XYZ file of C-alpha atoms in Angstrom:
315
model
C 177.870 99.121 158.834
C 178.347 102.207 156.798
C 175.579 104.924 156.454
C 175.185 104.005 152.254
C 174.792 100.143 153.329
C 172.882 100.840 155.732
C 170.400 102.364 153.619
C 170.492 100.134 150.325
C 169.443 97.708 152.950
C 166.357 99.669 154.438
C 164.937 100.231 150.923
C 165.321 96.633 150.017
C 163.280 95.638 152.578
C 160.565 98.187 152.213
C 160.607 96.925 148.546
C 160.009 93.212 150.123
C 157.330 94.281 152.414
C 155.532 96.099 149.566
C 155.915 92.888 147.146
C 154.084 90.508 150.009
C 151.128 92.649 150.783
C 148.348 90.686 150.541
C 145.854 91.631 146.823
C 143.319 94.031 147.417
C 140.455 94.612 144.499
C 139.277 98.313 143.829
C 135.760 98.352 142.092
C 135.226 101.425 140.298
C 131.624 102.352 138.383
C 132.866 104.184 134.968
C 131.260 107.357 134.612
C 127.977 108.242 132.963
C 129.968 109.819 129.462
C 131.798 106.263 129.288
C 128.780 104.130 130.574
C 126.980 102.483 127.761
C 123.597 103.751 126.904
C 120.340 102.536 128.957
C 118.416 100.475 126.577
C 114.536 100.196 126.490
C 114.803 96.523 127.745
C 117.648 97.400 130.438
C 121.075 98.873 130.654
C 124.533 98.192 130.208
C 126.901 99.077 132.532
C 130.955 98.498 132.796
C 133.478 98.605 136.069
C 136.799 98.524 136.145
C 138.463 96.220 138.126
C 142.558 97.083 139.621
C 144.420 94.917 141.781
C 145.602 97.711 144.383
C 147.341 95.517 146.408
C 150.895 93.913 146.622
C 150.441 90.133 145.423
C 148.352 88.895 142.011
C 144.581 88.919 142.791
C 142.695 85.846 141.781
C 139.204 86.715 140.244
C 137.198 83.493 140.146
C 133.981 84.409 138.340
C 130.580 86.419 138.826
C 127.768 85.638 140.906
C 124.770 86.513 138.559
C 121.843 88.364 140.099
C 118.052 88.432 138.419
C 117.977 89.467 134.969
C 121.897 90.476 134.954
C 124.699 89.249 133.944
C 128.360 89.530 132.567
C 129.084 90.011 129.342
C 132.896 90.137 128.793
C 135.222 88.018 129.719
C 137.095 88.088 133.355
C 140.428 87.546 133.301
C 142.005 84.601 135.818
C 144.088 86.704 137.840
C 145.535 90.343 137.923
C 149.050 91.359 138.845
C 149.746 94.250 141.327
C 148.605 97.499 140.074
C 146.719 96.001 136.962
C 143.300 96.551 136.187
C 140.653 95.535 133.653
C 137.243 96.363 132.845
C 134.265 94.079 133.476
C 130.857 94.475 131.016
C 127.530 93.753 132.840
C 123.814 93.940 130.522
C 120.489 93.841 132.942
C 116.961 93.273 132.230
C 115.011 95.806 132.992
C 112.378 95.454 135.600
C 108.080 95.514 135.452
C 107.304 98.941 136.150
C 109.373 99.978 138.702
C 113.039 101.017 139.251
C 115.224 98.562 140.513
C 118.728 97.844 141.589
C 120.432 94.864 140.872
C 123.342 93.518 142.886
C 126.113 91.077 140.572
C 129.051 89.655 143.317
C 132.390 89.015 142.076
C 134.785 86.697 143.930
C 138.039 87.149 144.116
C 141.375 86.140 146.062
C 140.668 89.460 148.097
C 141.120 88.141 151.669
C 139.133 91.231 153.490
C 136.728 91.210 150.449
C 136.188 87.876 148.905
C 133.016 88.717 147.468
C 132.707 92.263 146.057
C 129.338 93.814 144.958
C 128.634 95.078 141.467
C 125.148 97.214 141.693
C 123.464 98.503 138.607
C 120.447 100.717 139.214
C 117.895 100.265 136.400
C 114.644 102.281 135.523
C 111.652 100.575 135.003
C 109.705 99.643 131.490
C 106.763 98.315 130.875
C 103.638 100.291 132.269
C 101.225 97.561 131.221
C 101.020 93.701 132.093
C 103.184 91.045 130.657
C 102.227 89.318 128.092
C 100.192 92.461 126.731
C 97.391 89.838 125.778
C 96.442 86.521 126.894
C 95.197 83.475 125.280
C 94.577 80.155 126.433
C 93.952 78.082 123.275
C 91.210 75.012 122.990
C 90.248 74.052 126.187
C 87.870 70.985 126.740
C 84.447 72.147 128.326
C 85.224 71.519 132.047
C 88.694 71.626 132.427
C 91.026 74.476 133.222
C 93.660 76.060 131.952
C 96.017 78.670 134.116
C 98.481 81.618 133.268
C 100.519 83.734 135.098
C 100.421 87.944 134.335
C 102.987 89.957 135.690
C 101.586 93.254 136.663
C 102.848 96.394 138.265
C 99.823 96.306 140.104
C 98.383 93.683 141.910
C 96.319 94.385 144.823
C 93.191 93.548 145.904
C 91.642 96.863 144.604
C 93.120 97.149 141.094
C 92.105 93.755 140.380
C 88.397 93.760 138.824
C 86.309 90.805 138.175
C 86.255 89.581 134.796
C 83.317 89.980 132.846
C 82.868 86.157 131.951
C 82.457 83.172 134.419
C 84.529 80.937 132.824
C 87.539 83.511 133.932
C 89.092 83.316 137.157
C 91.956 85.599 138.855
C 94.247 84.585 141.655
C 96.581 86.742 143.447
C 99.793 85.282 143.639
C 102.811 86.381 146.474
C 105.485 88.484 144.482
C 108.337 86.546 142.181
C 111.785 86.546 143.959
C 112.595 89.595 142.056
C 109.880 91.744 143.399
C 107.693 91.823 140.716
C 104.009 91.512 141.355
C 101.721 88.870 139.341
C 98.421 87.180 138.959
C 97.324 84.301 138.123
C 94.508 83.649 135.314
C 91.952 80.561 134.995
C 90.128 79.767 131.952
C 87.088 77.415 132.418
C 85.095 76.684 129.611
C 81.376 76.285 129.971
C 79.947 76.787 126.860
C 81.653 75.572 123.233
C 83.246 78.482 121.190
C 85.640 81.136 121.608
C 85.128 83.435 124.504
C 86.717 87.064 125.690
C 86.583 89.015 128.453
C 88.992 92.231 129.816
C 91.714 91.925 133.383
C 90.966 95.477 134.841
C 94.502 96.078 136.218
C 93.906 99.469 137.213
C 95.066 102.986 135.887
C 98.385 101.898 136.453
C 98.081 98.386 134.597
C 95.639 99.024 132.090
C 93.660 96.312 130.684
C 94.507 92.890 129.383
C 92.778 91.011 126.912
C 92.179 87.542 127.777
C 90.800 85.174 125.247
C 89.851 81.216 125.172
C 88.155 78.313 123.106
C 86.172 75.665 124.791
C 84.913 72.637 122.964
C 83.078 69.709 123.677
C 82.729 67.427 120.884
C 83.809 69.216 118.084
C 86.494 71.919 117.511
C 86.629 74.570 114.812
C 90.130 76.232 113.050
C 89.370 79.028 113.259
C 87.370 78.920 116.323
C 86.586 82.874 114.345
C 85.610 84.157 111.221
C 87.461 86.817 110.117
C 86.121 89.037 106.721
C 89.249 89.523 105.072
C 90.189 93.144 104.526
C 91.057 92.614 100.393
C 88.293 90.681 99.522
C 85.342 90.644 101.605
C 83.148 88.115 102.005
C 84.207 87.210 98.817
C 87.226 85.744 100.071
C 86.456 83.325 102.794
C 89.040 80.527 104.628
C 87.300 77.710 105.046
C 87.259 76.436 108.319
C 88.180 73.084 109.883
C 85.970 70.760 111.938
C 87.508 68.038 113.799
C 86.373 65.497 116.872
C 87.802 65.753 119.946
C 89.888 62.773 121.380
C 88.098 59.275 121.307
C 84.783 61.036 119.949
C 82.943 60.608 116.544
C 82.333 63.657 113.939
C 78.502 64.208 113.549
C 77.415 67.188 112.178
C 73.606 67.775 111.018
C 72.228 71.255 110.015
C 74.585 74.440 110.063
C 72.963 78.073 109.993
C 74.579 80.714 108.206
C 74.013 84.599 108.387
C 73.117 86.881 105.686
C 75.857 86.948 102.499
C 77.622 83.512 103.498
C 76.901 80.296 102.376
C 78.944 76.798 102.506
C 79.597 73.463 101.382
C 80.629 70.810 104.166
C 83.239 67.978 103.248
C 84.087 64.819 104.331
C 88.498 64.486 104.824
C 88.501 61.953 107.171
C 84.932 59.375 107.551
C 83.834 60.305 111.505
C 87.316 62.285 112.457
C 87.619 65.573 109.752
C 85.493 67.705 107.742
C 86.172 71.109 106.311
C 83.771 73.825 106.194
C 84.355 75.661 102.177
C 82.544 78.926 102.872
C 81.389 81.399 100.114
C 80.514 85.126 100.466
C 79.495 88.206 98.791
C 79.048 91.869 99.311
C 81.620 93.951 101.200
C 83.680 93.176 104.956
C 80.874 94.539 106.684
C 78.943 92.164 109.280
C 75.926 92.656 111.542
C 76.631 92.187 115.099
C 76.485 89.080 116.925
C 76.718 87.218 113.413
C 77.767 83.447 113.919
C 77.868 80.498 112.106
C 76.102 77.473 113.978
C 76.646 74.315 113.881
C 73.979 71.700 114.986
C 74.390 68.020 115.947
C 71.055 67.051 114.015
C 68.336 69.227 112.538
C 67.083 70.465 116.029
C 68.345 71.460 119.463
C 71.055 73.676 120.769
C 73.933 74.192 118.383
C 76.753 72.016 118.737
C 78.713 75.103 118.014
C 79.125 78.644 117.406
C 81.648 80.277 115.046
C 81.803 83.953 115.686
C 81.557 86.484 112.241
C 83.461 89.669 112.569
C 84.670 92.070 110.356
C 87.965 92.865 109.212
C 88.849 96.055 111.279
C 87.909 94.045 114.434
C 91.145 94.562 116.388
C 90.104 92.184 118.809
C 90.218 88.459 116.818
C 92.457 86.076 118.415
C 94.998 84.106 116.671
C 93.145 81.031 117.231
């Protein structure tokens, strides 16, 4: 064979050999100045993804981790020497940094799984939800919510300042993030509040709930509005609770609010048309109560506070 055949022929098969190497996935992090932006609620982050080896490499999808996941589209396969960029958004964590591991699966026999990790600061000093409230709650029952908190020990967890609040610790989610658990149960008809003492890292949570008995109240608060005073009052309604009868006798007022009650449904509905005068400004501890007859305990209390009272529920 002569010396030019001989190597035409060599090439060719180093050309051949090349063409049936097996495909081999390079994952590489783009840097910070092409990187999107962190967010306040997480980060974005992109990778590209090249096909280093001989054959096409398969890409059959991407594992999503907690709080992540992709956000462009993969392509099915990429030939030898192409690449393509992959978009990823995460949530961000409670409190504390995190990383976050995405696999993608591919055709990559030493590498079928590759990782995708996206470190993420962390947001949210307080607890989440900021506030808690529990709604109507017959007397004697119980209502629970979870808290996530970035604190939850023993220590940074105070009592609650009302009995008819109760706080379980609770093991850590999946995703590391610590929590509590909250019981509300009602003793006493009528809206009731109390603080979660999460600590100097945690801060404090408002927790609010309405018991009822026999009869619940919407609002289960008066609020003065802000425009108008007293002058301006909702009226309030007064329902039974399930498979009871509506009986309503005398109802106290305090000072600068009267009202007129009225019959909507005979036994079932009533509604409360309040009237007012003078300016938002209420004594402390005003209520309106509501008796079952003209003696006796009040059937319920409805709560007076003024307009710049940051701390009414939504009830």
């Amino acid at each position: 064979m002569r010396r030019v055949e001989l190597v035409v022929l060599l090439v060719a098969l180093a050309g051949a050999c090349g063409r049936s190497d097996p495909p081999r996935l390079k994952v590489t992090a783009l840097p910070p100045d092409t990187q999107a932006s962190t967010r306040p609620t997480g980060a974005d982050a992109r990778f590209q993804l090249r096909n280093i080896g001989g054959l096409p490499l398969a890409l059959d999808g991407v594992v999503s981790a907690c709080g992540c996941a992709a956000t462009s589209r993969l392509p099915e396969a990429l030939a030898s020497g192409a690449s393509a960029v992959l978009g990823v958004r995460c949530r961000a964590p409670l409190g504390v940094p995190a990383v976050r591991e995405l696999r993608l699966r591919s055709s990559d026999p030493g590498n079928p799984e590759t990782p995708l990790r996206v470190t993420l600061a962390g947001v949210g000093a307080g607890p989440d939800p900021a506030t808690l409230y529990f709604g109507y709650v017959a007397l004697g029952a119980e209502e629970a919510r979870e808290v996530v908190v970035p604190v939850a020990t023993p220590a940074a967890v105070s009592a609650l300042a009302h009995a008819e609040f109760t706080i379980d610790t609770l093991p850590p989610r999946a995703d590391g993030a610590n929590r509590v658990r909250v019981r509300f149960t009602p003793r006493v008809p009528g809206i009731t509040r109390a603080t979660l003492d999460l600590g100097a890292s945690g801060g404090p949570l408002p927790v609010t709930g309405v018991g009822y008995d026999r009869v619940m109240a919407f609002p289960a608060e008066l609020r003065i509005p802000r425009a108008t005073g007293a002058a301006g009052l909702p009226s309030i309604a007064l329902v039974a609770a399930a498979g009871g009868r509506l009986a309503l006798g005398r109802i106290d007022y305090p000072p600068g609010i009267s009202g007129e009650l009225r019959t909507v449904i005979p036994g079932k509905q009533a509604r409360l048309v309040l009237r007012g005068r003078g300016g938002a400004d209420v004594a402390p501890g005003a209520a309106i109560r509501i008796h079952a007859d003209a003696t006796g305990e009040p059937l319920l209390t409805i709560p007076v506070v003024g307009s710049g009272d940051p701390t009414a529920p939504p009830a």
